[in-house]
Amino acid sequence: MRDSRLKETSPVHPSHDRLSALLDAAVDGMVVIDGAGRITSFNPAAERLFGYTAAEILGHNVKMLMPNPYHDEHDQYLQRYLSTAQPHVIGIGREVIARRRDGSMFPIELSVGEFKSGSEHGFVGIIRDITARKRQEDALRKNSEELRLILESTPTAIAITDIDGRLVRINPAFQRLLGYSIEALAGQSQEDLVRTLVAEDDRKSLLSDIHKLYHTGESFRRDVRFHSRDAQEIHAMIYAGAVCNTDSQPRLMVSQIIDRSALFAAEHEAEELRAQLAHVSRIGTLGEMVSGIAHEVNQPLTAIANYANAVKRFLQSGRADPMEVAGTLEKISAQAVRAGQVIHGLRKLTRRRETERVKLDCNALIQEVSRLIEFELRFSEHELLLELDPTLPKVFGDGVQFQQVVLNLIRNALEAMKDGAQGESVTVTTSVQVDGYVEIVVSDTGPGLTPEVEERLFEPFFTTKPRGMGVGLSICKSIVSAMDGNLSCRLASTGGAEFVIQLPIVSE
Amino acid sequence: MHPDNEESEQIPSGTVFVVDDDEAVRDSVALLMRSVGLPAQTFKDARSFLDDYDPAQIGCLVLDVRMPRMSGLDLQRELKRRDWRLPVIFITGHGDVPMAVEAMRAGAVEFLQKPFNDDELIRRVNRALAIDASQRKLLHEVAELRQRYETLTVREREIAQRLASGAANKVLAIDLNLSERTVEVHRAHILEKMKARGVAQLAQQMLRLELKAKVIGDC
Ligand SMILES: Nc1ncnc2c1ncn2[C@@H]1O[C@H](COP(=O)(O)OP(=O)(O)OP(=O)(O)O)[C@@H](O)[C@H]1O
Ligand SMILES: [Mg+2]
């Protein structure tokens, strides 16, 4: 536009009036100089831009409108052009800095045209203030700088591809995740790129997603297995969105690739926790195991005692048949071996887990147990409430065993309330005691303890339940004792039972 | 078939039936029984005992509480249902306490925890055998009494009841609107049919018939 206007002005020989009318009407600032650089014309737009009136400035060297270095060098530019006819600015737009009357500087876009008409030889400069545009550009630059920083520092792998599917940009996270630099992938077509990066089974569906995105701008997400450069398979989730033109035509595709192996790892960890808690919950099974083993050992012991007594009686009666006696003694030793095998198996079972003695965060351990219980309480009317003191100090012990104790106390509490009305609850409270102990209280709203039950509570094999083994509390007691603590019971204010675990605080 | 004969034949005998799923335990219990001269028979489970046992056999059961499929308690219940009154001595393992409690509620009182003292088992077995024998004798006697009682006419039964509760002939005659003579004839018939030596024995017999269940329970 500007160029065409110049073409219009320069070759033609305008009458003076026509030229000044033109200059007056122009929106852009226009400054005309002669071959020596003196200002011969200064239009109203230029007056507004520079703060000089035409009257003030006419006849002055144009360099007064320029800050250094242009100010000092302008004469040379002009000289050079006039001698070599090699244009630097003429006919070409330039962004330069201009100086106002008050000395302030502002960015302008300058186009210069040359004109010759008879004796007159000069140049016309068209000046447009680009302060606003500059500011916008700066903001944009700053913006994109921020975006670049985000792109560079985000842990999420990001790739940007153009409408032809060629890679425009990848971020360092992408490079870390998949092992490729942009150079290694540049120039590949969409299909090649997908072939390089994506596991065969996932390619087709991913490509169809991508094509759809380019046609409709529709973003998508998909589980995709990638292949890294070192041939690792990476389970990832790809989120892709389109960057569109003003006419909302997709122009770029931005893909985020979220590594799910980390998620998998977290899931795995959760899985392990569940398995561990399942181990904790096996205390019921432990009770069964103990009684099962007792039963198993009892059988051969019973047989041994019977055989031995039978032999004794046969001998005493004088009716002993030596062969029968020998046979019976053999049976005795076979039963002794059998008992030994049971014991052996038991030893293997107990050796499976060694007791630890580490610092325990009781609250966290209780929370884990509560998750397990809540799972069981899904269909129950009962409720499990936690009132945990966040400042609870640590205690020494074995985490799993501690959880066994808590779990068993909660189970007992729930079992005590089994037939009770709805709205019954078990509360686990933790608190710090003044005497250097932490206290964990499991209280219920059940029927409480009769004096007879209370007296025998901790006896092994004492139970009032048809399917109980009666080992829960005795195991709890021994675990708490091993932690140098104390397990006791009392009546809760609700009328239910309250079991109190006291454990010594670890001195720092 | 005189009761006295039965007594002399059957009290010393009687078989110990051992039911335990553990071979060593049942074999050793049987051997222990034989060592004191008691015949013993072993069964590997409740079912095979039920199949083999003839309720006419005198004896007692040494029964394991915990067995797969049919437990000792189930067997005890089944015996009750069939009205086989064989005394049961339960032998229990360590973890069987709740079952033992249940068995006690069901009326069994003989419990031995494994491993048990041999004297204790032998003592209890002997006692159980004696109980079974005397219980059978009682049952037999009562059955016989019932047979005799059933030969009485309706009128005779009425008079027998009243005589047993101590009514005098004269009172009976007035109450039943009979002559005293007629009452006496009835009385003679009753005593004869019931093989009672006098009214005192008749009274005892009537009591036995009434208290049949209780008499047996007391053994
Ligand atoms: N919160 C409670 N309220 C009322 N009674 C309780 C409570 N906790 C325990 N008891 C009584 O104490 C007895 C012993 O409990 P313990 O946990 O040792 O054995 P159990 O629960 O009977 O069997 P298991 O070995 O399966 O745990 C119970 O049978 C019950 O009678
Ligand atoms: Mg319990």
mmCIF file of C-alpha atoms in Angstrom, chain A residues 291-292 294-295 298-307 309-314 317 319 324 328 331 335 338 461 463 465-469, chain B residues 20-25 27-29 31-32 34-37 64 66 92-99 113-119 121-122:
data_model
loop_
_atom_site.group_PDB
_atom_site.id
_atom_site.type_symbol
_atom_site.label_atom_id
_atom_site.label_comp_id
_atom_site.label_asym_id
_atom_site.label_seq_id
_atom_site.Cartn_x
_atom_site.Cartn_y
_atom_site.Cartn_z
ATOM 1 C CA SER A 291 -6.161 -73.357 66.981
ATOM 2 C CA GLY A 292 -5.720 -75.441 63.866
ATOM 3 C CA ALA A 294 -3.092 -76.854 68.382
ATOM 4 C CA HIS A 295 -5.509 -79.367 66.979
ATOM 5 C CA ASN A 298 -3.005 -82.650 69.746
ATOM 6 C CA GLN A 299 -3.919 -85.494 67.472
ATOM 7 C CA PRO A 300 -0.542 -87.264 67.443
ATOM 8 C CA LEU A 301 0.015 -86.427 71.113
ATOM 9 C CA THR A 302 -3.290 -88.029 71.975
ATOM 10 C CA ALA A 303 -2.436 -91.109 69.969
ATOM 11 C CA ILE A 304 1.003 -91.329 71.567
ATOM 12 C CA ALA A 305 -0.422 -91.107 75.058
ATOM 13 C CA ASN A 306 -3.051 -93.733 74.276
ATOM 14 C CA TYR A 307 -0.598 -96.150 72.708
ATOM 15 C CA ASN A 309 -0.829 -96.306 78.162
ATOM 16 C CA ALA A 310 -2.170 -99.307 76.308
ATOM 17 C CA VAL A 311 1.304 -100.874 76.220
ATOM 18 C CA LYS A 312 1.770 -100.160 79.911
ATOM 19 C CA ARG A 313 -1.503 -101.884 80.722
ATOM 20 C CA PHE A 314 -0.772 -104.862 78.526
ATOM 21 C CA SER A 317 -1.600 -107.391 83.002
ATOM 22 C CA ARG A 319 -0.994 -110.500 78.669
ATOM 23 C CA GLU A 324 1.881 -106.202 69.425
ATOM 24 C CA THR A 328 2.562 -100.185 69.048
ATOM 25 C CA LYS A 331 3.177 -96.399 65.945
ATOM 26 C CA GLN A 335 3.107 -90.187 65.728
ATOM 27 C CA ARG A 338 3.992 -86.438 62.767
ATOM 28 C CA PHE A 461 -9.189 -69.156 73.892
ATOM 29 C CA THR A 463 -14.616 -66.373 73.762
ATOM 30 C CA LYS A 465 -18.858 -66.016 70.258
ATOM 31 C CA PRO A 466 -20.152 -69.130 68.539
ATOM 32 C CA ARG A 467 -17.488 -68.779 65.867
ATOM 33 C CA GLY A 468 -14.887 -66.982 67.925
ATOM 34 C CA MET A 469 -11.506 -68.455 68.662
ATOM 35 C CA ASP B 20 -12.709 -90.202 64.951
ATOM 36 C CA ASP B 21 -11.525 -89.070 61.557
ATOM 37 C CA ASP B 22 -7.926 -89.288 62.725
ATOM 38 C CA GLU B 23 -6.733 -92.825 62.200
ATOM 39 C CA ALA B 24 -4.017 -92.747 64.855
ATOM 40 C CA VAL B 25 -6.376 -91.386 67.473
ATOM 41 C CA ASP B 27 -6.659 -96.819 66.572
ATOM 42 C CA SER B 28 -4.909 -95.825 69.803
ATOM 43 C CA VAL B 29 -8.160 -95.347 71.714
ATOM 44 C CA LEU B 31 -6.014 -100.325 71.672
ATOM 45 C CA LEU B 32 -6.276 -98.610 75.037
ATOM 46 C CA ARG B 34 -8.554 -103.541 74.549
ATOM 47 C CA SER B 35 -5.675 -103.210 77.006
ATOM 48 C CA VAL B 36 -8.264 -103.161 79.787
ATOM 49 C CA GLY B 37 -10.327 -105.921 78.222
ATOM 50 C CA ASP B 64 -14.561 -86.775 68.175
ATOM 51 C CA ARG B 66 -14.550 -82.050 65.059
ATOM 52 C CA THR B 92 -12.317 -82.510 71.791
ATOM 53 C CA GLY B 93 -9.314 -80.791 70.331
ATOM 54 C CA HIS B 94 -7.939 -77.502 71.512
ATOM 55 C CA GLY B 95 -9.890 -75.110 69.350
ATOM 56 C CA ASP B 96 -13.153 -76.925 69.758
ATOM 57 C CA VAL B 97 -14.283 -75.050 72.833
ATOM 58 C CA PRO B 98 -17.223 -73.345 71.134
ATOM 59 C CA MET B 99 -18.358 -76.712 69.801
ATOM 60 C CA GLN B 113 -9.904 -82.750 76.011
ATOM 61 C CA LYS B 114 -7.180 -84.301 73.905
ATOM 62 C CA PRO B 115 -4.706 -85.520 74.898
ATOM 63 C CA PHE B 116 -6.472 -87.117 77.805
ATOM 64 C CA ASN B 117 -5.588 -89.058 80.885
ATOM 65 C CA ASP B 118 -6.078 -92.781 80.189
ATOM 66 C CA ASP B 119 -7.502 -93.547 83.636
ATOM 67 C CA LEU B 121 -11.157 -92.179 79.794
ATOM 68 C CA ILE B 122 -11.344 -95.748 81.050
#
